[in-house]
CSV table of C-alpha atoms in Angstrom, one decimal:
chain,number,residue,atom,x,y,z
A,1,MET,CA,96.2,85.9,116.7
A,2,ARG,CA,96.2,89.3,117.8
A,3,THR,CA,99.6,89.7,115.6
A,4,ALA,CA,97.9,88.5,113.0
A,5,ILE,CA,94.9,90.6,113.3
A,6,VAL,CA,97.2,93.7,113.5
A,7,ARG,CA,99.2,93.0,110.5
A,8,ALA,CA,95.9,92.3,108.4
A,9,LEU,CA,94.6,95.7,109.4
A,10,ARG,CA,97.6,97.4,108.8
A,11,ILE,CA,97.8,96.0,105.0
A,12,VAL,CA,94.1,96.6,104.5
A,13,ALA,CA,94.6,100.3,105.7
A,14,VAL,CA,97.3,100.8,103.4
A,15,ALA,CA,95.4,99.1,100.6
A,16,THR,CA,92.4,101.2,100.9
A,17,ALA,CA,94.1,104.4,101.6
A,18,LEU,CA,95.6,103.9,98.4
A,19,LEU,CA,92.4,102.9,96.3
A,20,PRO,CA,91.1,105.4,93.9
A,21,ALA,CA,87.8,107.0,94.6
A,22,ALA,CA,84.6,104.8,92.8
A,23,GLY,CA,82.9,106.3,90.2
A,24,PRO,CA,83.8,108.5,87.3
A,25,LEU,CA,87.4,109.7,87.7
A,26,HIS,CA,86.6,113.2,86.7
A,27,ALA,CA,83.7,114.2,87.9
A,28,ALA,CA,84.2,117.9,89.3
A,29,PRO,CA,82.3,118.7,92.5
A,30,ASP,CA,79.1,120.8,92.1
A,31,LEU,CA,80.1,122.7,95.2
A,32,GLU,CA,77.3,125.3,94.7
A,33,ARG,CA,74.7,122.6,94.2
A,34,ALA,CA,75.9,120.8,97.1
A,35,THR,CA,75.7,124.1,99.5
A,36,GLN,CA,72.3,124.5,98.4
A,37,LEU,CA,71.3,120.7,99.4
A,38,VAL,CA,73.0,121.3,102.6
A,39,GLU,CA,70.9,124.3,103.6
A,40,LYS,CA,67.7,122.7,102.4
A,41,ARG,CA,67.8,119.0,103.9
A,42,CYS,CA,71.5,118.0,105.2
A,43,SER,CA,71.5,120.4,108.0
A,44,VAL,CA,68.4,118.9,109.5
A,45,CYS,CA,70.4,115.9,111.0
A,46,HIS,CA,74.2,116.9,110.4
A,47,GLY,CA,74.1,121.0,110.8
A,48,MET,CA,75.5,123.6,108.2
A,49,GLN,CA,79.2,123.1,109.8
A,50,GLY,CA,78.6,119.1,110.0
A,51,GLU,CA,78.5,119.3,113.7
A,52,SER,CA,75.5,117.2,114.0
A,53,SER,CA,72.0,117.9,115.3
A,54,GLY,CA,71.8,114.9,117.9
A,55,GLU,CA,73.7,112.1,119.5
A,56,PHE,CA,72.8,109.4,116.6
A,57,PHE,CA,73.7,111.7,113.7
A,58,PRO,CA,77.7,111.5,112.8
A,59,ARG,CA,79.1,114.6,112.7
A,60,LEU,CA,80.8,115.2,109.2
A,61,GLY,CA,82.6,118.6,109.9
A,62,GLY,CA,86.2,117.7,109.0
A,63,GLN,CA,85.6,114.3,107.5
A,64,HIS,CA,87.7,113.4,104.6
A,65,ALA,CA,86.0,114.3,101.3
A,66,GLU,CA,87.1,110.9,99.7
A,67,TYR,CA,85.5,108.8,102.5
A,68,ILE,CA,82.0,110.9,102.5
A,69,ALA,CA,81.6,110.3,98.9
A,70,LYS,CA,82.2,106.8,99.1
A,71,GLN,CA,79.4,106.4,101.9
A,72,LEU,CA,77.1,108.3,99.9
A,73,ARG,CA,77.8,106.2,96.9
A,74,ASP,CA,77.7,102.9,98.9
A,75,PHE,CA,74.1,104.2,100.2
A,76,LYS,CA,72.8,105.1,96.8
A,77,GLU,CA,74.2,101.8,95.3
A,78,GLY,CA,72.8,99.3,97.9
A,79,ARG,CA,76.2,98.6,99.5
A,80,ARG,CA,75.1,100.5,102.8
A,81,LYS,CA,71.4,100.2,104.1
A,82,GLY,CA,70.2,103.0,106.4
A,83,GLU,CA,67.9,105.9,106.3
A,84,MET,CA,70.3,107.7,104.2
A,85,THR,CA,69.8,105.7,101.1
A,86,ARG,CA,66.4,107.2,100.1
A,87,PHE,CA,68.5,110.6,100.1
A,88,ALA,CA,71.4,109.2,98.5
A,89,ARG,CA,69.3,107.6,95.8
A,90,ASN,CA,68.9,110.4,93.2
A,91,LEU,CA,72.2,112.2,94.0
A,92,SER,CA,74.6,112.9,90.9
A,93,GLU,CA,78.2,111.9,91.0
A,94,GLU,CA,79.2,115.6,90.7
A,95,VAL,CA,76.8,116.5,93.9
A,96,ILE,CA,78.2,113.7,95.8
A,97,GLU,CA,81.7,114.9,95.3
A,98,GLY,CA,80.5,118.4,96.0
A,99,LEU,CA,78.9,117.3,99.3
A,100,GLY,CA,82.2,115.4,100.3
A,101,LEU,CA,84.2,118.6,99.7
A,102,TYR,CA,82.0,120.9,101.3
A,103,PHE,CA,81.9,119.2,104.9
A,104,SER,CA,85.8,118.4,104.7
A,105,ARG,CA,85.9,122.2,104.9
A,106,GLN,CA,83.8,122.6,108.1
A,107,LYS,CA,85.6,122.8,111.4
A,108,VAL,CA,83.7,121.0,114.6
A,109,ALA,CA,84.7,121.3,117.8
A,110,PRO,CA,85.5,117.8,120.4
A,111,HIS,CA,83.4,117.2,123.1
A,112,PRO,CA,85.0,116.8,126.4
A,113,PRO,CA,84.4,113.3,128.0
A,114,ALA,CA,81.5,113.3,130.2
A,115,GLU,CA,83.1,110.9,132.3
A,116,PRO,CA,87.0,111.0,132.1
A,117,GLU,CA,87.9,107.7,133.9
A,118,LEU,CA,86.2,106.0,131.5
A,119,GLY,CA,87.8,107.7,128.7
A,120,ALA,CA,90.9,106.9,130.4
A,121,VAL,CA,90.3,103.3,129.6
A,122,GLY,CA,89.4,104.3,126.2
A,123,ARG,CA,92.7,106.0,125.6
A,124,TYR,CA,94.5,103.1,126.4
A,125,LEU,CA,92.8,100.7,124.4
A,126,TYR,CA,92.5,102.8,121.4
A,127,HIS,CA,96.7,103.3,121.6
A,128,ASN,CA,97.5,99.8,122.8
A,129,GLY,CA,94.5,97.7,122.4
A,130,ASN,CA,93.8,94.7,124.5
A,131,ARG,CA,96.8,91.9,124.0
A,132,PHE,CA,94.5,89.3,126.2
A,133,SER,CA,91.8,89.4,123.9
A,134,GLY,CA,93.1,90.1,120.8
A,135,VAL,CA,91.9,93.9,120.1
A,136,PRO,CA,94.2,95.6,118.1
A,137,ALA,CA,95.1,99.6,118.7
A,138,CYS,CA,92.4,101.6,117.0
A,139,LYS,CA,95.5,104.0,116.0
A,140,ASP,CA,97.0,101.0,113.9
A,141,CYS,CA,94.5,102.4,111.1
A,142,HIS,CA,92.9,105.3,112.4
A,143,GLY,CA,96.2,107.1,113.2
A,144,ALA,CA,97.3,108.4,116.5
A,145,SER,CA,95.1,111.7,116.7
A,146,GLY,CA,92.3,109.7,115.2
A,147,GLU,CA,92.7,111.7,111.7
A,148,GLY,CA,92.1,108.5,109.6
A,149,ALA,CA,92.9,108.7,105.9
A,150,PRO,CA,91.4,109.7,102.8
A,151,ARG,CA,89.5,106.4,102.5
A,152,LEU,CA,89.5,105.4,106.3
A,153,PRO,CA,87.2,107.9,108.3
A,154,ARG,CA,88.4,110.5,110.8
A,155,LEU,CA,87.2,109.7,114.2
A,156,ALA,CA,88.5,112.2,116.4
A,157,GLY,CA,85.3,114.2,117.8
A,158,GLN,CA,82.6,112.1,116.6
A,159,ARG,CA,79.7,111.7,118.5
A,160,SER,CA,79.8,109.1,121.4
A,161,LEU,CA,76.6,107.2,120.9
A,162,TYR,CA,76.9,107.3,117.3
A,163,LEU,CA,80.3,105.3,117.4
A,164,GLU,CA,78.7,102.7,120.2
A,165,ARG,CA,75.6,102.1,117.6
A,166,GLN,CA,78.3,101.6,114.5
A,167,LEU,CA,80.6,99.6,116.6
A,168,LYS,CA,77.7,97.3,117.4
A,169,ASP,CA,76.4,97.1,113.8
A,170,PHE,CA,79.7,96.2,113.0
A,171,ASN,CA,79.9,93.6,115.4
A,172,GLN,CA,76.3,92.1,114.4
A,173,ARG,CA,77.0,92.7,110.5
A,174,GLU,CA,73.8,95.2,110.4
A,175,ARG,CA,76.7,97.6,108.9
A,176,THR,CA,76.8,95.9,105.5
A,177,ASN,CA,79.5,98.0,104.0
A,178,ASP,CA,83.3,98.0,105.1
A,179,ASN,CA,82.2,95.5,107.7
A,180,ASP,CA,85.1,92.4,107.3
A,181,ILE,CA,87.8,93.8,109.2
A,182,MET,CA,85.6,95.6,111.7
A,183,HIS,CA,83.8,93.0,112.4
A,184,ALA,CA,86.8,91.0,113.5
A,185,VAL,CA,87.6,93.9,115.7
A,186,ALA,CA,84.1,95.0,117.2
A,187,SER,CA,83.1,91.3,117.9
A,188,LYS,CA,86.2,91.1,120.5
A,189,LEU,CA,85.2,94.4,122.3
A,190,THR,CA,83.0,94.2,125.6
A,191,GLU,CA,80.4,96.4,126.2
A,192,PHE,CA,82.6,98.6,128.6
A,193,GLU,CA,85.4,98.5,126.2
A,194,LEU,CA,83.0,99.8,123.5
A,195,LYS,CA,81.6,102.2,125.8
A,196,ALA,CA,85.1,103.4,126.8
A,197,LEU,CA,86.5,103.8,123.3
A,198,ALA,CA,83.5,105.8,122.2
A,199,GLU,CA,84.3,108.3,125.2
A,200,TYR,CA,87.7,108.9,124.4
A,201,ILE,CA,87.2,109.3,120.9
A,202,SER,CA,84.7,111.8,121.2
A,203,GLY,CA,86.9,114.2,122.7
A,204,MET,CA,90.0,113.7,120.9
A,205,GLN,CA,90.9,116.7,118.9
C-alpha cells in the first residue's frame, strides 16, 4: 500500500511541476503595484520580507512564485476557502503574478527546533516515512531540502504551527484545494508524528 502511495505521489509531483500556471499565459507581473500592496496590506500578517508576523501566518519569503500565484487564484476563484478569499477577490492577474515574484525574491531565516529530539523524529519521517503505517517520505514530493518545485510548496523554514494546522486541515478535508494526495498522507499521521514533522521542517534551511 505504501509503495502504491509513493508511486502515485511521485507521478503527481512530476505532473504538477510540469503543469502550466493557470490564468492568462502572458500576464506581465506588476511588481510595482504588488510591492505597494505588500506595504499597505500583506505585511500586516506576512511581513515585508514574507517572514510572517505570527505563528499561524505562513512564511512567504522564498516561496515559489508560481505556487503563490496559484494559491491566490484558488482563493480568488473559491477553490480554497479562508480569510484570504476576501483579500484575493479583486486582485488582477498582473498583481497576482507580481506578488508571487515579490515574495519569491525575499529570504527568511529558519527557526532552530525548540525541541531537538522531537525534530529528530520529524527528520526521520520526512526522509523515510513510516513503512508500518504507510506514510510516505515527504522528500519524495517536496525535495530532500524542503525546496519544493514551482507548483509544489517550499516547506523549509515554514512556521511549525502553520504546518500543523494545514496537515490537520488536509486530514479533515477542511483544506479545499490540493487535497486528494495530501489527505491520503495526513490521514495516516498520528498527532505525535504531525508535531515532529512540523518541528523538523520549520528548522530546515
